[in-house]
Coordinates of C-alpha atoms in Angstrom, one line a residue:
M171 CA -72.6 96.3 149.9
H172 CA -75.8 98.4 150.2
G173 CA -78.8 96.7 151.4
R174 CA -82.0 96.9 153.9
I175 CA -80.0 97.0 156.8
V176 CA -78.7 100.6 155.5
D177 CA -82.2 101.6 154.3
V178 CA -83.8 101.0 157.9
V179 CA -82.2 102.9 160.0
A180 CA -84.1 106.3 159.7
D181 CA -87.1 104.0 160.7
V182 CA -85.6 102.4 163.2
L183 CA -84.3 105.7 164.6
N184 CA -87.4 107.6 163.9
E185 CA -89.9 105.0 165.4
Q186 CA -91.3 105.1 169.2
D187 CA -92.7 102.0 169.2
V188 CA -90.0 99.2 170.6
A189 CA -91.7 96.0 168.8
M190 CA -92.1 97.8 165.8
A191 CA -88.3 99.1 165.7
R192 CA -87.3 95.7 166.6
A193 CA -89.3 94.2 163.8
L194 CA -87.9 96.8 161.1
L195 CA -84.3 95.6 162.0
A196 CA -85.3 92.3 162.2
E197 CA -87.3 92.0 158.9
A198 CA -84.1 93.9 157.2
M199 CA -81.8 91.1 158.5
L200 CA -84.0 88.6 157.0
A201 CA -83.8 90.0 153.5
D202 CA -80.3 90.8 153.2
T203 CA -79.3 87.2 154.1
D204 CA -82.8 85.1 153.0
T205 CA -83.1 83.7 156.0
E206 CA -86.7 83.3 157.4
M207 CA -86.9 83.6 161.0
A208 CA -85.0 85.9 163.2
T209 CA -84.6 85.6 167.2
R210 CA -83.1 88.0 169.8
V211 CA -81.8 86.2 172.6
S212 CA -80.6 87.8 175.9
V213 CA -78.8 86.1 178.5
R214 CA -77.7 87.7 181.6
A215 CA -75.3 86.8 184.5
G216 CA -77.5 86.1 187.7
Q217 CA -80.8 85.8 186.0
P218 CA -82.5 82.8 185.7
D219 CA -84.2 83.0 182.6
A220 CA -83.3 84.2 179.0
V221 CA -85.3 86.8 177.1
L222 CA -86.6 85.6 173.5
R223 CA -88.2 87.6 171.2
I224 CA -89.1 85.9 167.4
H225 CA -89.5 88.0 164.2
G226 CA -90.2 85.9 161.2
H227 CA -92.1 83.0 159.7
G228 CA -93.3 79.6 160.4
F229 CA -93.8 77.5 164.0
R230 CA -95.0 80.1 166.7
P231 CA -94.0 78.2 170.1
A232 CA -95.5 78.6 173.2
A233 CA -94.2 80.9 175.7
E234 CA -93.4 77.5 178.2
Q235 CA -91.5 75.7 175.0
L236 CA -88.9 78.6 174.8
P237 CA -85.6 77.6 175.7
C238 CA -84.3 78.8 179.4
A239 CA -81.2 80.2 180.0
A240 CA -79.5 77.0 180.5
E241 CA -80.9 75.3 177.5
I242 CA -79.1 78.2 175.9
R243 CA -75.8 78.0 177.7
A244 CA -75.6 74.5 175.8
H245 CA -75.9 75.9 172.1
P246 CA -73.0 75.4 170.4
L247 CA -73.0 79.0 169.2
Y248 CA -73.1 80.3 173.4
R249 CA -70.1 78.0 173.9
Y250 CA -68.1 79.2 170.9
R251 CA -68.5 82.9 171.6
A252 CA -68.0 82.2 175.3
H253 CA -64.7 80.8 175.0
T254 CA -63.1 82.4 171.9
G255 CA -64.5 85.6 172.1
D256 CA -65.2 86.0 168.6
T257 CA -67.6 88.5 167.7
R258 CA -67.8 88.1 164.0
P259 CA -71.0 86.7 162.7
T260 CA -70.8 83.0 163.1
R261 CA -72.7 80.3 161.5
L262 CA -73.7 77.1 163.9
E263 CA -71.8 74.4 161.2
D264 CA -68.5 76.9 161.8
A265 CA -68.9 76.2 165.6
V266 CA -69.6 72.6 164.8
R267 CA -66.3 72.2 163.2
A268 CA -64.3 74.3 165.6
G269 CA -64.8 71.4 168.2
W270 CA -68.3 73.0 170.0
L271 CA -70.6 70.0 169.2
L272 CA -74.0 69.8 169.0
G273 CA -75.6 68.0 171.9
E274 CA -78.9 65.8 172.2
A275 CA -80.1 68.4 174.5
T276 CA -79.9 71.1 172.1
R277 CA -81.1 69.1 169.3
R278 CA -84.6 68.1 171.1
V279 CA -84.7 72.4 171.7
F280 CA -84.6 72.3 168.0
E281 CA -87.3 69.8 167.3
T282 CA -89.4 71.2 169.9
L283 CA -88.9 74.8 168.2
Q284 CA -89.4 73.0 164.6
I285 CA -86.1 74.8 163.5
S286 CA -83.5 74.0 161.5
A287 CA -79.8 73.8 162.4
H288 CA -78.6 76.0 159.4
Q289 CA -78.1 79.1 161.7
V290 CA -76.1 82.0 162.4
E291 CA -75.3 84.5 165.3
V292 CA -74.9 87.7 165.1
T293 CA -73.6 89.4 168.6
T294 CA -74.8 92.9 169.2
A295 CA -73.5 93.7 173.0
P296 CA -70.4 91.8 173.2
G297 CA -69.4 93.4 176.7
R298 CA -72.4 91.1 178.3
E299 CA -72.9 87.4 178.4
Y300 CA -74.8 86.8 175.5
D301 CA -77.1 89.6 173.8
G302 CA -77.6 88.8 170.2
W303 CA -79.4 87.9 166.8
T304 CA -79.9 84.3 165.8
L305 CA -81.1 83.9 162.0
I306 CA -82.3 80.9 161.1
A307 CA -83.1 79.3 157.3
P308 CA -84.3 75.8 156.0
S309 CA -80.9 75.2 154.1
P310 CA -77.7 75.7 154.6
I311 CA -76.1 79.2 154.8
R312 CA -73.6 80.1 152.8
R313 CA -70.9 82.3 153.5
L314 CA -72.0 85.1 151.0
Q315 CA -74.9 85.2 153.3
L316 CA -72.8 86.6 156.3
R317 CA -71.6 89.6 153.9
P318 CA -74.4 92.1 154.9
L319 CA -73.8 91.3 158.4
E320 CA -70.2 91.3 158.5
E321 CA -69.9 95.0 156.6
H322 CA -72.8 96.6 158.6
A323 CA -71.8 94.8 162.0
R324 CA -71.0 98.2 163.6
L325 CA -74.2 99.8 162.2
L326 CA -76.3 96.8 163.5
R327 CA -75.0 97.0 167.0
G328 CA -75.8 100.7 167.3
L329 CA -79.4 100.1 165.8
D330 CA -79.8 97.1 168.0
S331 CA -78.8 99.5 171.5
H332 CA -81.0 102.1 170.1
I333 CA -83.9 99.5 170.2
E334 CA -82.6 98.2 174.0
L335 CA -82.9 101.6 175.4
L336 CA -85.8 102.5 174.2
A337 CA -87.3 99.8 175.2
R338 CA -86.3 100.8 178.9
M339 CA -87.3 103.8 178.6
R340 CA -90.4 102.9 177.4
A341 CA -90.7 100.3 180.2
L342 CA -90.7 103.1 183.0
A343 CA -94.5 104.4 181.4
P344 CA -95.6 100.9 179.4
A345 CA -98.3 101.0 177.2
V346 CA -100.9 98.5 177.5
P347 CA -102.9 97.5 174.9
A348 CA -107.2 97.7 175.9
A349 CA -108.9 94.8 176.9
D350 CA -110.7 94.5 173.6
A351 CA -107.6 95.1 171.5
P352 CA -107.6 92.1 168.9
L353 CA -105.3 89.3 168.4
L354 CA -102.8 90.2 165.7
T355 CA -100.0 88.0 164.3
P356 CA -96.7 89.4 164.2
R357 CA -96.6 89.9 160.4
E358 CA -100.0 91.5 160.8
Q359 CA -98.8 94.1 163.4
T360 CA -96.1 94.9 161.0
V361 CA -98.2 95.9 158.3
L362 CA -100.1 97.5 160.9
H363 CA -97.3 99.9 161.9
L364 CA -96.3 100.5 158.7
M365 CA -99.7 101.5 157.6
H366 CA -99.2 103.9 160.4
A367 CA -96.0 105.2 159.1
G368 CA -98.0 106.2 156.0
R369 CA -96.3 103.4 153.4
T370 CA -98.6 102.4 150.6
A371 CA -99.1 99.0 149.8
A372 CA -96.0 98.7 147.6
A373 CA -93.9 100.3 149.6
I374 CA -94.7 97.7 152.5
G375 CA -94.4 95.3 150.0
T376 CA -91.1 96.4 149.1
H377 CA -90.0 96.9 152.6
L378 CA -91.1 93.5 153.4
G379 CA -90.0 91.6 150.2
V380 CA -93.2 90.5 149.4
S381 CA -95.7 91.4 146.5
P382 CA -98.5 94.0 147.4
R383 CA -101.0 91.4 146.4
T384 CA -99.8 89.7 149.8
V385 CA -99.6 93.2 151.6
H386 CA -103.7 93.6 150.7
K387 CA -104.4 90.3 152.3
H388 CA -102.9 91.2 155.1
Q389 CA -104.7 94.6 155.4
E390 CA -107.9 92.9 154.3
N391 CA -107.1 90.4 157.6
L392 CA -106.3 93.2 159.8
Y393 CA -109.8 95.2 158.5
R394 CA -112.0 92.3 159.5
K395 CA -110.1 92.0 162.9
L396 CA -109.9 95.7 163.5
G397 CA -113.6 95.8 162.5
A398 CA -112.3 98.9 159.7
C399 CA -113.0 99.9 156.3
D400 CA -109.9 101.5 155.9
R401 CA -106.3 102.1 156.4
L402 CA -107.5 104.9 158.0
G403 CA -110.2 103.7 160.2
A404 CA -107.9 100.6 160.9
V405 CA -104.9 103.4 162.2
L406 CA -107.2 104.7 164.4
V407 CA -108.5 101.4 166.0
G408 CA -105.2 100.6 166.8
Q409 CA -104.6 103.8 168.6
R410 CA -108.0 103.5 170.3
T411 CA -106.6 100.1 171.6
G412 CA -103.0 100.6 172.1
L413 CA -101.8 98.2 169.2
L414 CA -100.6 101.8 167.8
P415 CA -99.0 104.7 170.0
S416 CA -101.0 107.6 170.9
P417 CA -101.4 110.4 168.5
V418 CA -99.3 113.5 169.7
A419 CA -101.7 115.9 170.9
G420 CA -102.6 118.1 168.3
E421 CA -101.0 115.7 165.7
E422 CA -103.4 113.9 162.9
P423 CA -103.5 110.9 162.0
V424 CA -101.5 110.0 158.5
A425 CA -103.2 109.3 155.7
A426 CA -102.7 106.1 153.5
G427 CA -99.7 108.7 151.0
G428 CA -97.9 109.5 154.0
A429 CA -99.4 113.3 153.9
R430 CA -100.9 114.7 157.3
R431 CA -104.5 114.9 157.1
V432 CA -106.1 118.7 156.4

């Protein structure tokens, strides 16, 4: 089965911005599984807290509302994974059916985060305590929706591993947004990065699974927030404020159609 996950391989591997690379992978999984939120979760032995990175649509919890490592360890999918060693994409309902019940504490976490119990977990680093993605949908997830995750499991793990390695490399010399950098939504950040890559509105819409009209609305919001008049201006402001990687010395910005300016 061909899908968006396969389509983004080159983009992920060529992307030098960690947040953008992770967003590309998240958007591909959401599109292929018809889910609406993807959360990258990491829980490591000896570390008191968890690392969560949320992509997609819907409610955005404040940092203090995010679950801690102990709360994640109480999640049925974590307990199922830890005790069975099963590395296949697994729905929450399957873990519950296997005996790993959904406790009241976990239900309260779901209420705080305003998420449903329709979830599927995708392990990306089986050798670690808990590293992977949790995909969340507003309605029950059918077995058929797991097929792209199952068929491209090794590819997903490879791309995720590449992104995490890139993140460690970037941590040695992190890019810090300027003090005057505007606050963008995660979707606006994704659109800005795709504009930086030279994608047209139609191509961005196809990539994100939305209409060109929706992309144009995101672009209008970007222009307003960045104080830009066009795509090139938005990209230049993004680079100046640290929202986008700075251009390599001697390299010109990418124009709207994907060609270098001459």
